[in-house]
CSV table of C-alpha atoms and ligand atoms in Angstrom, one decimal:
chain,number,residue,atom,x,y,z
L,1,MET,CA,0.0,0.0,0.0
L,2,ARG,CA,1.9,3.0,-1.4
L,3,ASP,CA,4.8,4.1,1.0
L,4,ILE,CA,2.7,3.7,4.1
L,5,THR,CA,3.9,1.3,6.9
L,6,ILE,CA,1.1,-0.1,9.1
L,7,GLU,CA,1.8,0.5,12.8
L,8,SER,CA,0.2,-1.2,15.8
L,9,THR,CA,-1.7,1.9,16.5
L,10,ASP,CA,-3.5,1.8,13.1
L,11,LEU,CA,-7.0,0.6,12.8
L,12,LEU,CA,-8.7,-1.1,9.8
L,13,LEU,CA,-12.3,-0.1,9.8
L,14,VAL,CA,-14.4,-2.5,7.5
L,15,ILE,CA,-17.7,-0.9,6.9
L,16,ASP,CA,-21.0,-2.9,6.1
L,17,VAL,CA,-19.7,-5.8,4.0
L,18,GLN,CA,-23.1,-7.6,4.4
L,19,ASN,CA,-25.1,-9.7,2.1
L,20,ASP,CA,-27.6,-6.9,1.3
L,21,PHE,CA,-25.0,-4.7,-0.1
L,22,CYS,CA,-23.5,-7.5,-2.2
L,23,GLN,CA,-24.7,-9.1,-5.4
L,24,GLY,CA,-28.3,-10.3,-5.1
L,25,GLY,CA,-28.8,-8.3,-1.9
L,26,ALA,CA,-31.7,-5.9,-1.2
L,27,LEU,CA,-29.5,-2.8,-1.7
L,28,ALA,CA,-26.7,-4.3,-3.8
L,29,VAL,CA,-23.8,-1.9,-4.5
L,30,PRO,CA,-22.3,-2.5,-7.9
L,31,GLY,CA,-19.2,-4.7,-7.6
L,32,GLY,CA,-19.8,-5.0,-3.8
L,33,ASP,CA,-18.5,-8.6,-3.6
L,34,GLU,CA,-15.2,-7.6,-5.2
L,35,VAL,CA,-14.0,-5.9,-2.0
L,36,VAL,CA,-14.1,-9.1,-0.1
L,37,PRO,CA,-10.8,-10.8,-1.2
L,38,VAL,CA,-9.1,-7.3,-1.0
L,39,ILE,CA,-10.3,-6.8,2.6
L,40,ASN,CA,-9.3,-10.3,3.7
L,41,ALA,CA,-5.9,-9.6,2.5
L,42,LEU,CA,-5.7,-6.2,4.2
L,43,MET,CA,-6.8,-7.6,7.6
L,44,GLY,CA,-3.6,-9.6,7.8
L,45,HIS,CA,-1.6,-6.4,7.9
L,46,PHE,CA,-3.4,-4.8,10.8
L,47,SER,CA,-3.2,-5.6,14.4
L,48,GLN,CA,-6.5,-3.9,15.0
L,49,VAL,CA,-9.7,-4.5,13.0
L,50,VAL,CA,-13.3,-3.4,13.6
L,51,LEU,CA,-16.2,-4.4,11.5
L,52,THR,CA,-19.4,-2.5,11.3
L,53,GLN,CA,-22.8,-4.0,10.5
L,54,ASP,CA,-25.9,-2.0,9.4
L,55,TRP,CA,-28.5,-3.4,11.8
L,56,HIS,CA,-32.0,-2.1,11.4
L,57,PRO,CA,-35.3,-3.2,13.2
L,58,ALA,CA,-38.1,-4.3,10.9
L,59,GLY,CA,-40.1,-1.2,9.9
L,60,HIS,CA,-37.0,1.1,10.3
L,61,SER,CA,-37.7,4.8,9.4
L,62,SER,CA,-35.0,4.7,6.6
L,63,PHE,CA,-37.2,2.2,4.7
L,64,ALA,CA,-39.4,3.5,2.0
L,65,SER,CA,-41.9,0.8,3.0
L,66,SER,CA,-42.3,2.5,6.4
L,67,HIS,CA,-43.8,5.7,4.6
L,68,ASP,CA,-47.1,5.6,2.7
L,69,GLY,CA,-46.6,5.9,-1.0
L,70,ALA,CA,-42.9,6.7,-0.8
L,71,GLU,CA,-40.5,5.2,-3.3
L,72,PRO,CA,-37.1,3.7,-2.6
L,73,PHE,CA,-34.3,6.2,-3.3
L,74,SER,CA,-36.5,9.2,-2.8
L,75,GLU,CA,-35.8,11.7,0.0
L,76,ILE,CA,-37.9,12.9,3.0
L,77,ASP,CA,-37.4,15.4,5.8
L,78,MET,CA,-36.9,13.8,9.2
L,79,PRO,CA,-36.7,15.8,12.4
L,80,TYR,CA,-32.9,15.4,12.3
L,81,GLY,CA,-32.5,16.5,8.6
L,82,PRO,CA,-33.0,15.0,5.1
L,83,GLN,CA,-33.1,11.2,4.8
L,84,THR,CA,-32.8,9.1,1.7
L,85,LEU,CA,-35.4,6.2,1.7
L,86,TRP,CA,-34.0,2.8,0.9
L,87,PRO,CA,-35.4,-0.6,0.1
L,88,ASP,CA,-35.8,-2.7,3.2
L,89,HIS,CA,-32.2,-3.9,4.0
L,90,CYS,CA,-30.0,-5.3,6.7
L,91,VAL,CA,-33.0,-6.3,9.0
L,92,GLN,CA,-31.7,-7.5,12.4
L,93,GLY,CA,-31.2,-11.3,12.3
L,94,SER,CA,-31.9,-11.7,8.5
L,95,ALA,CA,-29.6,-13.3,6.1
L,96,GLY,CA,-29.2,-10.0,4.3
L,97,ALA,CA,-27.7,-8.5,7.5
L,98,GLU,CA,-25.1,-11.3,7.9
L,99,PHE,CA,-21.5,-10.6,6.7
L,100,HIS,CA,-20.6,-11.8,3.3
L,101,ALA,CA,-19.8,-15.5,3.8
L,102,GLN,CA,-16.3,-15.1,2.4
L,103,LEU,CA,-15.4,-12.2,4.7
L,104,ASP,CA,-12.9,-13.3,7.4
L,105,SER,CA,-15.1,-11.8,10.1
L,106,HIS,CA,-13.5,-13.9,12.9
L,107,ALA,CA,-10.4,-11.7,12.4
L,108,ALA,CA,-12.2,-8.6,13.9
L,109,HIS,CA,-11.5,-7.4,17.4
L,110,ALA,CA,-14.9,-5.7,17.6
L,111,ILE,CA,-18.2,-5.4,15.7
L,112,VAL,CA,-20.1,-2.2,15.9
L,113,ARG,CA,-23.8,-2.3,15.0
L,114,LYS,CA,-25.5,0.9,13.8
L,115,GLY,CA,-29.0,2.0,12.7
L,116,ASN,CA,-30.6,0.0,15.5
L,117,ASN,CA,-32.7,3.1,16.5
L,118,LYS,CA,-35.9,2.8,14.5
L,119,ALA,CA,-36.5,6.7,14.3
L,120,LEU,CA,-32.9,7.6,13.4
L,121,ASP,CA,-30.7,6.2,10.6
L,122,SER,CA,-26.9,5.9,11.0
L,123,TYR,CA,-24.6,6.0,8.0
L,124,SER,CA,-21.5,6.8,10.0
L,125,ALA,CA,-19.8,4.3,12.3
L,126,ILE,CA,-19.2,7.1,14.7
L,127,LEU,CA,-22.3,9.3,14.9
L,128,GLU,CA,-25.9,8.6,13.9
L,129,ASN,CA,-27.6,10.7,11.3
L,130,ASP,CA,-28.5,13.4,13.8
L,131,HIS,CA,-24.7,14.0,13.9
L,132,ARG,CA,-24.7,13.9,17.7
L,133,THR,CA,-25.6,10.3,18.9
L,134,PRO,CA,-22.4,8.3,19.3
L,135,THR,CA,-22.2,4.7,18.4
L,136,GLY,CA,-19.4,4.1,20.9
L,137,LEU,CA,-16.6,3.5,18.3
L,138,MET,CA,-14.9,6.7,19.1
L,139,GLY,CA,-14.5,5.6,22.7
L,140,PHE,CA,-12.8,2.4,21.3
L,141,ILE,CA,-10.5,4.5,19.1
L,142,ARG,CA,-9.5,6.9,21.9
L,143,GLU,CA,-9.2,4.1,24.7
L,144,ARG,CA,-6.9,2.0,22.5
L,145,ASP,CA,-4.9,5.1,21.5
L,146,ILE,CA,-5.5,4.5,17.8
L,147,GLN,CA,-3.6,7.1,15.7
L,148,ARG,CA,-4.8,6.5,12.2
L,149,VAL,CA,-7.9,4.8,10.8
L,150,PHE,CA,-8.0,3.1,7.3
L,151,CYS,CA,-11.6,2.8,6.1
L,152,CYS,CA,-12.9,0.4,3.5
L,153,GLY,CA,-16.2,-1.4,2.6
L,154,LEU,CA,-19.6,-0.3,1.4
L,155,ALA,CA,-20.9,2.0,0.3
L,156,LEU,CA,-18.1,4.5,-0.4
L,157,ASP,CA,-20.5,7.4,-0.9
L,158,PHE,CA,-22.7,6.7,2.2
L,159,CYS,CA,-21.5,4.8,5.1
L,160,VAL,CA,-17.8,4.8,4.3
L,161,ARG,CA,-17.9,8.5,3.5
L,162,PHE,CA,-19.7,9.7,6.7
L,163,SER,CA,-17.6,7.4,8.9
L,164,ALA,CA,-14.3,8.8,7.4
L,165,GLU,CA,-15.6,12.4,7.8
L,166,ASP,CA,-16.5,12.0,11.4
L,167,ILE,CA,-13.2,10.3,12.2
L,168,SER,CA,-11.3,13.1,10.6
L,169,ASP,CA,-13.5,15.7,12.3
L,170,GLN,CA,-12.4,14.2,15.6
L,171,GLY,CA,-8.8,14.9,14.7
L,172,ILE,CA,-7.8,11.4,13.8
L,173,GLU,CA,-6.0,10.9,10.5
L,174,CYS,CA,-8.1,9.0,8.1
L,175,PHE,CA,-7.4,7.2,4.8
L,176,LEU,CA,-9.7,5.4,2.4
L,177,ILE,CA,-8.4,2.2,0.7
L,178,GLY,CA,-9.9,2.8,-2.8
L,179,ALA,CA,-9.5,-0.8,-4.0
L,180,ALA,CA,-11.5,-2.1,-1.0
L,181,CYS,CA,-14.5,0.3,-1.5
L,182,ARG,CA,-17.5,0.4,-3.9
L,183,GLY,CA,-20.1,3.1,-4.2
L,184,ILE,CA,-23.8,3.4,-4.9
L,185,ASP,CA,-23.7,6.8,-6.9
L,186,LEU,CA,-27.2,8.1,-6.2
L,187,ASN,CA,-28.0,11.6,-7.6
L,188,GLY,CA,-24.3,12.7,-7.7
L,189,SER,CA,-23.4,11.2,-4.3
L,190,MET,CA,-20.1,9.9,-5.6
L,191,ALA,CA,-18.9,13.3,-6.9
L,192,ALA,CA,-20.2,14.9,-3.5
L,193,ALA,CA,-18.1,12.4,-1.6
L,194,THR,CA,-15.0,12.9,-3.7
L,195,GLU,CA,-15.3,16.7,-3.2
L,196,SER,CA,-15.8,16.3,0.5
L,197,PHE,CA,-12.8,14.1,0.9
L,198,ALA,CA,-10.7,16.6,-0.7
L,199,ASP,CA,-12.1,19.4,1.5
L,200,LYS,CA,-11.4,17.4,4.7
L,201,GLY,CA,-7.9,16.1,3.7
L,202,ILE,CA,-9.0,12.5,3.6
L,203,THR,CA,-6.6,10.6,1.2
L,204,ILE,CA,-7.8,7.8,-1.1
L,205,LEU,CA,-5.1,5.2,-1.4
L,206,SER,CA,-4.8,3.3,-4.6
X,301,VGL,C1,-25.8,2.1,3.7
X,301,VGL,C2,-27.7,3.1,2.8
X,301,VGL,C3,-28.4,2.7,3.7
X,301,VGL,C4,-24.3,1.9,3.6
X,301,VGL,C5,-26.6,1.8,4.8
X,301,VGL,O1,-23.8,1.0,4.2
X,301,VGL,O2,-23.6,2.7,2.9
X,301,VGL,N1,-26.4,2.8,2.7
X,301,VGL,N2,-27.9,1.9,4.8
X,302,ZN,ZN1,-29.1,1.1,6.3
């Protein structure tokens, strides 16, 4: 990976590599499966690995099906701000919410579940979509004295993006591993993500 040497104080953060975001899933990200072998190889280089799991109760407020007449991929106003509505996905305990079968999930030190609150979505692994409710991962990062976070997974323009931004906003150096991410690209979300990474000094490693 370029000229970067991985240290024991580096964290690999693997975001939402779950069946519903992979081929045949309810919210499949194009090429989502392709990140799995890349991430498995990366995990061997890190002494600290955290996985996240999008983990919604049935009837979650981010599901279009929870709003009369709403179409998936439309947007509504929630008390905490605008929210994209998605097809039902990553329902707690469903096969779609499981990690991809080939992901070496046993290598992880911790698993953070997010989006559990029915009334509030959570793209970021750090803060829910109200941008104030913590998931607890920042406590893990601080307590273990992690200096740099390397993010990968799905989807680059949603959960990976907002996780990286929150980590960077907390003053922790953050990198994206481009070959281990794939995006959805909804209404210019990929261009918006790229612009925001540049603004915040978040580097995409090739
Ligand atoms: C995600 C949309 C809804 C993601 C999760 O993991 O990027 N996107 N829930
Ligand atoms: Zn979700």
